[in-house]
Amino acid sequence: MSSRKAIGIDLGTTFSAVAHIDAYGKPQIIPNSDSERITPSVILFDNGSALVGTVAKNNSVAEAERIVDFVKREMGKPKDQFHRAFDGKTYSAEELSALILKKLKADAEKYLKESVTDAVITVPAYFSDAERTATITAGQLAGLNVLQIINEPTAAAVAYGLDKLEQDQTVFVFDLGGGTLDVTIMRIEGPEIRMLATNGDHRLGGKDWDDVIVNMVAEEFDREHGENPLLDLQSYQDLQSRALAAKIQLSSRGRTAIVHSYNGKSVKVELTREDFEKRTRHLVEKCKTICELVMQEAKLDWPELNKVLLVGGMTRMPMVRDMVSELSPVPLEGDVNPDEAVAIGAAIQAILVMLKEEETSGEKSLPEDTRQQFSSREGGLMQVTNITSHTLGVVLWDENQLEEYVFPMINKMSPIPAIAKNHFGTASANMPRAVVRIVEGESTLPAECTPLGTCDVKLPPFLPKGSPVELVYEYNANQVLEVAVHAAGNVNKISIERNTGLAPSEIAAAAAGLAELHVA
Ligand code: AMP
């Protein structure tokens, strides 16, 4: 079999990172073709080309109508719910994501001077199966064999080597990136990892801190020159970059100055770390509230944690680190770069998956050195136990048959595979069929849940009201929900594959369509 090369990809909302295991068995970040260690997850459509990364990001305000960013927020939506059209073609979320992955793959190949065949791609712990499947599809469209999809906090734990420790661990992962906050608590028992709770704010991230500086400078400009520098796109974009740079400076220095020029006029604003922290206190408080909420959801007290991991570029900020250390008595883990940990963990996991595949198939595809370095590694392959991200329920009539409500069969956060059985009575006498409506969602009101399908079974005549109907929900590791209804000796079953936007038959056509586009 020809040799394979695997990478780990942290496919982020605002930035993505790629890592691999080098010839010495060490995980390394792969810089992109501009020598940057992270690549903005931004696409600029430009005359038949898709430009991904910093070039696109630098034009994100000036050419807003030709730009796609934050595509991760749309993953899992079918094309009729989300698409973007450029140069006469429409692109689904998977296709757009695939363009980012194509660029990451191409840059990695250029750097490594070999073809990249396989990847582990990370997703947030809260991602639903539709979002996960869409991520796999995006990888396939980019020409990658997707070995596994793993949760970002799991990847961070692997990067920190927590899967190799002898004692079981309860781990708190605080991940604050450019556009999102994710807080997850997990339990690592040997190679098994369980998500205990996860929560976050997907509209809270580094950009909110940047915006505070942007607005401060704009107000000062207005005060001095009577003009709003944010009305001009170029000026707005410049100020955004300056604000981001100033924020990063304040992580290592006590003060900084932002100079901004527009329309031949300029302004200089001095900012101390203390003042900046005061102005952004409300943002840190929001993060703190979410941390406390997740602890409550996991039913844990702070001293029960063994490890606290900081992930995401924003956790380099002293005020963010201080907030987490004040909450938790456990020292913060800090020997892996916070914005690189997820990609590095994914790269390690990729090798472990391939080793496992070699063991099962007997076919050798890894470089000999890598095999030796990893075969002797303590700790096994991190078993990825996925959890259901939403409750899977059934719609029932209440006792008086006045109102319908949702009965939860498999609760949110249950480990997959999951199985649930329950008995119900037929709603009325002499029903011709028992019809089961399957829904997804946390509400007890059917209208607030997403319908997934129905399964009905024929009933013999003259059954009295309340005759037993057995319902079995089985959610398997491939994230397919199988529902079986048993009543009066009859059985009917259905399999529900979640709507992922693209049908398998559409994948080949979509891949061919993307191939026409030059990605750089
Ligand atoms: P990520 O998505 O994890 O790469 O995080 C990116 C966010 O982290 C952006 O908002 C960056 O501005 C921010 N960031 C990166 N490095 C630093 C730093 N040293 N201090 C403050 N923020 C940073």
PDB file of N, CA and C in Angstrom, residues 246-311:
ATOM      1  N   ALA A 246      -3.160  46.160  19.239  1.00  0.00           N
ATOM      2  CA  ALA A 246      -3.022  46.822  20.543  1.00  0.00           C
ATOM      3  C   ALA A 246      -3.439  45.867  21.658  1.00  0.00           C
ATOM      4  N   LYS A 247      -4.506  45.139  21.423  1.00  0.00           N
ATOM      5  CA  LYS A 247      -4.981  44.167  22.429  1.00  0.00           C
ATOM      6  C   LYS A 247      -3.886  43.141  22.718  1.00  0.00           C
ATOM      7  N   ILE A 248      -3.259  42.638  21.660  1.00  0.00           N
ATOM      8  CA  ILE A 248      -2.209  41.626  21.842  1.00  0.00           C
ATOM      9  C   ILE A 248      -1.014  42.220  22.591  1.00  0.00           C
ATOM     10  N   GLN A 249      -0.695  43.469  22.279  1.00  0.00           N
ATOM     11  CA  GLN A 249       0.411  44.118  23.002  1.00  0.00           C
ATOM     12  C   GLN A 249       0.114  44.211  24.488  1.00  0.00           C
ATOM     13  N   LEU A 250      -1.120  44.522  24.798  1.00  0.00           N
ATOM     14  CA  LEU A 250      -1.467  44.704  26.215  1.00  0.00           C
ATOM     15  C   LEU A 250      -1.418  43.395  26.996  1.00  0.00           C
ATOM     16  N   SER A 251      -1.262  42.273  26.312  1.00  0.00           N
ATOM     17  CA  SER A 251      -1.106  41.008  27.036  1.00  0.00           C
ATOM     18  C   SER A 251       0.296  40.904  27.626  1.00  0.00           C
ATOM     19  N   SER A 252       1.267  41.610  27.025  1.00  0.00           N
ATOM     20  CA  SER A 252       2.624  41.513  27.561  1.00  0.00           C
ATOM     21  C   SER A 252       3.146  42.850  28.082  1.00  0.00           C
ATOM     22  N   ARG A 253       2.464  43.944  27.734  1.00  0.00           N
ATOM     23  CA  ARG A 253       2.934  45.257  28.186  1.00  0.00           C
ATOM     24  C   ARG A 253       1.853  45.965  28.988  1.00  0.00           C
ATOM     25  N   GLY A 254       2.281  46.931  29.777  1.00  0.00           N
ATOM     26  CA  GLY A 254       1.323  47.646  30.631  1.00  0.00           C
ATOM     27  C   GLY A 254       0.569  48.741  29.893  1.00  0.00           C
ATOM     28  N   ARG A 255       1.124  49.221  28.787  1.00  0.00           N
ATOM     29  CA  ARG A 255       0.459  50.304  28.059  1.00  0.00           C
ATOM     30  C   ARG A 255       0.774  50.232  26.572  1.00  0.00           C
ATOM     31  N   THR A 256      -0.071  50.875  25.777  1.00  0.00           N
ATOM     32  CA  THR A 256       0.174  50.936  24.338  1.00  0.00           C
ATOM     33  C   THR A 256      -0.478  52.202  23.788  1.00  0.00           C
ATOM     34  N   ALA A 257      -0.160  52.530  22.551  1.00  0.00           N
ATOM     35  CA  ALA A 257      -0.805  53.698  21.934  1.00  0.00           C
ATOM     36  C   ALA A 257      -1.332  53.276  20.571  1.00  0.00           C
ATOM     37  N   ILE A 258      -2.513  53.774  20.241  1.00  0.00           N
ATOM     38  CA  ILE A 258      -3.086  53.464  18.927  1.00  0.00           C
ATOM     39  C   ILE A 258      -3.148  54.772  18.146  1.00  0.00           C
ATOM     40  N   VAL A 259      -2.537  54.752  16.972  1.00  0.00           N
ATOM     41  CA  VAL A 259      -2.578  55.946  16.116  1.00  0.00           C
ATOM     42  C   VAL A 259      -3.471  55.593  14.938  1.00  0.00           C
ATOM     43  N   HIS A 260      -4.431  56.475  14.644  1.00  0.00           N
ATOM     44  CA  HIS A 260      -5.283  56.189  13.492  1.00  0.00           C
ATOM     45  C   HIS A 260      -5.429  57.441  12.622  1.00  0.00           C
ATOM     46  N   SER A 261      -5.249  57.247  11.324  1.00  0.00           N
ATOM     47  CA  SER A 261      -5.372  58.384  10.400  1.00  0.00           C
ATOM     48  C   SER A 261      -6.501  58.120   9.424  1.00  0.00           C
ATOM     49  N   TYR A 262      -7.224  59.186   9.118  1.00  0.00           N
ATOM     50  CA  TYR A 262      -8.326  59.080   8.159  1.00  0.00           C
ATOM     51  C   TYR A 262      -8.607  60.468   7.594  1.00  0.00           C
ATOM     52  N   ASN A 263      -8.762  60.524   6.304  1.00  0.00           N
ATOM     53  CA  ASN A 263      -9.100  61.794   5.651  1.00  0.00           C
ATOM     54  C   ASN A 263      -8.096  62.895   5.959  1.00  0.00           C
ATOM     55  N   GLY A 264      -6.823  62.537   6.013  1.00  0.00           N
ATOM     56  CA  GLY A 264      -5.785  63.531   6.270  1.00  0.00           C
ATOM     57  C   GLY A 264      -5.685  63.969   7.720  1.00  0.00           C
ATOM     58  N   LYS A 265      -6.501  63.374   8.598  1.00  0.00           N
ATOM     59  CA  LYS A 265      -6.438  63.763  10.021  1.00  0.00           C
ATOM     60  C   LYS A 265      -6.046  62.540  10.826  1.00  0.00           C
ATOM     61  N   SER A 266      -5.457  62.779  11.990  1.00  0.00           N
ATOM     62  CA  SER A 266      -5.122  61.595  12.779  1.00  0.00           C
ATOM     63  C   SER A 266      -5.340  61.820  14.260  1.00  0.00           C
ATOM     64  N   VAL A 267      -5.349  60.695  14.981  1.00  0.00           N
ATOM     65  CA  VAL A 267      -5.589  60.745  16.409  1.00  0.00           C
ATOM     66  C   VAL A 267      -4.678  59.720  17.067  1.00  0.00           C
ATOM     67  N   LYS A 268      -4.239  60.046  18.289  1.00  0.00           N
ATOM     68  CA  LYS A 268      -3.408  59.090  19.029  1.00  0.00           C
ATOM     69  C   LYS A 268      -4.088  58.829  20.364  1.00  0.00           C
ATOM     70  N   VAL A 269      -4.339  57.576  20.663  1.00  0.00           N
ATOM     71  CA  VAL A 269      -5.017  57.236  21.922  1.00  0.00           C
ATOM     72  C   VAL A 269      -4.092  56.334  22.734  1.00  0.00           C
ATOM     73  N   GLU A 270      -3.824  56.779  23.964  1.00  0.00           N
ATOM     74  CA  GLU A 270      -2.988  55.957  24.855  1.00  0.00           C
ATOM     75  C   GLU A 270      -3.919  55.053  25.662  1.00  0.00           C
ATOM     76  N   LEU A 271      -3.475  53.823  25.845  1.00  0.00           N
ATOM     77  CA  LEU A 271      -4.333  52.899  26.601  1.00  0.00           C
ATOM     78  C   LEU A 271      -3.468  52.064  27.537  1.00  0.00           C
ATOM     79  N   THR A 272      -3.847  52.046  28.814  1.00  0.00           N
ATOM     80  CA  THR A 272      -3.110  51.189  29.751  1.00  0.00           C
ATOM     81  C   THR A 272      -3.865  49.871  29.875  1.00  0.00           C
ATOM     82  N   ARG A 273      -3.129  48.849  30.323  1.00  0.00           N
ATOM     83  CA  ARG A 273      -3.795  47.550  30.502  1.00  0.00           C
ATOM     84  C   ARG A 273      -4.934  47.674  31.526  1.00  0.00           C
ATOM     85  N   GLU A 274      -4.656  48.471  32.561  1.00  0.00           N
ATOM     86  CA  GLU A 274      -5.648  48.637  33.629  1.00  0.00           C
ATOM     87  C   GLU A 274      -6.950  49.221  33.077  1.00  0.00           C
ATOM     88  N   ASP A 275      -6.809  50.272  32.267  1.00  0.00           N
ATOM     89  CA  ASP A 275      -7.979  50.915  31.685  1.00  0.00           C
ATOM     90  C   ASP A 275      -8.711  49.948  30.737  1.00  0.00           C
ATOM     91  N   PHE A 276      -7.937  49.238  29.929  1.00  0.00           N
ATOM     92  CA  PHE A 276      -8.534  48.281  28.987  1.00  0.00           C
ATOM     93  C   PHE A 276      -9.304  47.200  29.759  1.00  0.00           C
ATOM     94  N   GLU A 277      -8.708  46.741  30.838  1.00  0.00           N
ATOM     95  CA  GLU A 277      -9.372  45.692  31.628  1.00  0.00           C
ATOM     96  C   GLU A 277     -10.679  46.200  32.235  1.00  0.00           C
ATOM     97  N   LYS A 278     -10.659  47.473  32.644  1.00  0.00           N
ATOM     98  CA  LYS A 278     -11.874  48.055  33.214  1.00  0.00           C
ATOM     99  C   LYS A 278     -12.976  48.118  32.150  1.00  0.00           C
ATOM    100  N   ARG A 279     -12.586  48.552  30.955  1.00  0.00           N
ATOM    101  CA  ARG A 279     -13.563  48.714  29.871  1.00  0.00           C
ATOM    102  C   ARG A 279     -14.102  47.389  29.333  1.00  0.00           C
ATOM    103  N   THR A 280     -13.380  46.299  29.595  1.00  0.00           N
ATOM    104  CA  THR A 280     -13.827  45.009  29.053  1.00  0.00           C
ATOM    105  C   THR A 280     -14.236  44.040  30.168  1.00  0.00           C
ATOM    106  N   ARG A 281     -14.352  44.577  31.376  1.00  0.00           N
ATOM    107  CA  ARG A 281     -14.704  43.750  32.532  1.00  0.00           C
ATOM    108  C   ARG A 281     -15.999  42.954  32.277  1.00  0.00           C
ATOM    109  N   HIS A 282     -16.982  43.638  31.625  1.00  0.00           N
ATOM    110  CA  HIS A 282     -18.280  42.978  31.382  1.00  0.00           C
ATOM    111  C   HIS A 282     -18.116  41.725  30.525  1.00  0.00           C
ATOM    112  N   LEU A 283     -17.106  41.726  29.637  1.00  0.00           N
ATOM    113  CA  LEU A 283     -16.910  40.567  28.754  1.00  0.00           C
ATOM    114  C   LEU A 283     -16.349  39.389  29.560  1.00  0.00           C
ATOM    115  N   VAL A 284     -15.416  39.710  30.453  1.00  0.00           N
ATOM    116  CA  VAL A 284     -14.840  38.649  31.298  1.00  0.00           C
ATOM    117  C   VAL A 284     -15.911  38.105  32.248  1.00  0.00           C
ATOM    118  N   GLU A 285     -16.775  39.003  32.717  1.00  0.00           N
ATOM    119  CA  GLU A 285     -17.852  38.548  33.614  1.00  0.00           C
ATOM    120  C   GLU A 285     -18.767  37.550  32.893  1.00  0.00           C
ATOM    121  N   LYS A 286     -19.007  37.807  31.607  1.00  0.00           N
ATOM    122  CA  LYS A 286     -19.842  36.882  30.825  1.00  0.00           C
ATOM    123  C   LYS A 286     -19.182  35.505  30.782  1.00  0.00           C
ATOM    124  N   CYS A 287     -17.867  35.497  30.575  1.00  0.00           N
ATOM    125  CA  CYS A 287     -17.121  34.221  30.523  1.00  0.00           C
ATOM    126  C   CYS A 287     -17.246  33.497  31.862  1.00  0.00           C
ATOM    127  N   LYS A 288     -17.136  34.280  32.931  1.00  0.00           N
ATOM    128  CA  LYS A 288     -17.171  33.693  34.274  1.00  0.00           C
ATOM    129  C   LYS A 288     -18.527  33.026  34.533  1.00  0.00           C
ATOM    130  N   THR A 289     -19.591  33.721  34.130  1.00  0.00           N
ATOM    131  CA  THR A 289     -20.932  33.178  34.340  1.00  0.00           C
ATOM    132  C   THR A 289     -21.073  31.825  33.626  1.00  0.00           C
ATOM    133  N   ILE A 290     -20.520  31.739  32.429  1.00  0.00           N
ATOM    134  CA  ILE A 290     -20.631  30.475  31.680  1.00  0.00           C
ATOM    135  C   ILE A 290     -19.826  29.372  32.376  1.00  0.00           C
ATOM    136  N   CYS A 291     -18.650  29.708  32.896  1.00  0.00           N
ATOM    137  CA  CYS A 291     -17.847  28.709  33.627  1.00  0.00           C
ATOM    138  C   CYS A 291     -18.649  28.160  34.801  1.00  0.00           C
ATOM    139  N   GLU A 292     -19.303  29.068  35.527  1.00  0.00           N
ATOM    140  CA  GLU A 292     -20.058  28.625  36.703  1.00  0.00           C
ATOM    141  C   GLU A 292     -21.260  27.766  36.304  1.00  0.00           C
ATOM    142  N   LEU A 293     -21.859  28.142  35.187  1.00  0.00           N
ATOM    143  CA  LEU A 293     -23.016  27.391  34.699  1.00  0.00           C
ATOM    144  C   LEU A 293     -22.623  25.951  34.330  1.00  0.00           C
ATOM    145  N   VAL A 294     -21.495  25.815  33.667  1.00  0.00           N
ATOM    146  CA  VAL A 294     -21.048  24.476  33.253  1.00  0.00           C
ATOM    147  C   VAL A 294     -20.731  23.622  34.479  1.00  0.00           C
ATOM    148  N   MET A 295     -20.141  24.237  35.495  1.00  0.00           N
ATOM    149  CA  MET A 295     -19.851  23.486  36.726  1.00  0.00           C
ATOM    150  C   MET A 295     -21.159  22.992  37.350  1.00  0.00           C
ATOM    151  N   GLN A 296     -22.165  23.851  37.330  1.00  0.00           N
ATOM    152  CA  GLN A 296     -23.472  23.440  37.877  1.00  0.00           C
ATOM    153  C   GLN A 296     -24.050  22.297  37.059  1.00  0.00           C
ATOM    154  N   GLU A 297     -23.955  22.418  35.739  1.00  0.00           N
ATOM    155  CA  GLU A 297     -24.502  21.363  34.873  1.00  0.00           C
ATOM    156  C   GLU A 297     -23.808  20.039  35.131  1.00  0.00           C
ATOM    157  N   ALA A 298     -22.495  20.085  35.420  1.00  0.00           N
ATOM    158  CA  ALA A 298     -21.742  18.847  35.672  1.00  0.00           C
ATOM    159  C   ALA A 298     -21.902  18.405  37.130  1.00  0.00           C
ATOM    160  N   LYS A 299     -22.580  19.238  37.941  1.00  0.00           N
ATOM    161  CA  LYS A 299     -22.770  18.978  39.373  1.00  0.00           C
ATOM    162  C   LYS A 299     -21.428  18.782  40.072  1.00  0.00           C
ATOM    163  N   LEU A 300     -20.506  19.710  39.821  1.00  0.00           N
ATOM    164  CA  LEU A 300     -19.174  19.609  40.413  1.00  0.00           C
ATOM    165  C   LEU A 300     -18.842  20.884  41.173  1.00  0.00           C
ATOM    166  N   ASP A 301     -17.928  20.731  42.164  1.00  0.00           N
ATOM    167  CA  ASP A 301     -17.360  21.894  42.841  1.00  0.00           C
ATOM    168  C   ASP A 301     -15.941  22.072  42.336  1.00  0.00           C
ATOM    169  N   TRP A 302     -15.447  23.290  42.382  1.00  0.00           N
ATOM    170  CA  TRP A 302     -14.123  23.582  41.814  1.00  0.00           C
ATOM    171  C   TRP A 302     -13.017  22.663  42.342  1.00  0.00           C
ATOM    172  N   PRO A 303     -12.983  22.356  43.656  1.00  0.00           N
ATOM    173  CA  PRO A 303     -11.873  21.497  44.117  1.00  0.00           C
ATOM    174  C   PRO A 303     -11.907  20.080  43.534  1.00  0.00           C
ATOM    175  N   GLU A 304     -13.014  19.694  42.924  1.00  0.00           N
ATOM    176  CA  GLU A 304     -13.090  18.345  42.351  1.00  0.00           C
ATOM    177  C   GLU A 304     -12.376  18.219  41.004  1.00  0.00           C
ATOM    178  N   LEU A 305     -11.936  19.351  40.455  1.00  0.00           N
ATOM    179  CA  LEU A 305     -11.247  19.297  39.161  1.00  0.00           C
ATOM    180  C   LEU A 305      -9.788  18.887  39.360  1.00  0.00           C
ATOM    181  N   ASN A 306      -9.244  18.130  38.397  1.00  0.00           N
ATOM    182  CA  ASN A 306      -7.827  17.777  38.445  1.00  0.00           C
ATOM    183  C   ASN A 306      -6.978  18.654  37.535  1.00  0.00           C
ATOM    184  N   LYS A 307      -7.584  19.100  36.436  1.00  0.00           N
ATOM    185  CA  LYS A 307      -6.805  19.877  35.472  1.00  0.00           C
ATOM    186  C   LYS A 307      -7.675  20.977  34.881  1.00  0.00           C
ATOM    187  N   VAL A 308      -7.042  22.116  34.633  1.00  0.00           N
ATOM    188  CA  VAL A 308      -7.737  23.190  33.917  1.00  0.00           C
ATOM    189  C   VAL A 308      -6.890  23.527  32.694  1.00  0.00           C
ATOM    190  N   LEU A 309      -7.466  23.391  31.506  1.00  0.00           N
ATOM    191  CA  LEU A 309      -6.729  23.676  30.276  1.00  0.00           C
ATOM    192  C   LEU A 309      -7.243  24.972  29.666  1.00  0.00           C
ATOM    193  N   LEU A 310      -6.306  25.797  29.245  1.00  0.00           N
ATOM    194  CA  LEU A 310      -6.692  27.026  28.550  1.00  0.00           C
ATOM    195  C   LEU A 310      -6.397  26.845  27.069  1.00  0.00           C
ATOM    196  N   VAL A 311      -7.402  27.099  26.260  1.00  0.00           N
ATOM    197  CA  VAL A 311      -7.292  26.897  24.820  1.00  0.00           C
ATOM    198  C   VAL A 311      -7.794  28.173  24.138  1.00  0.00           C
TER     199      VAL A 311
END
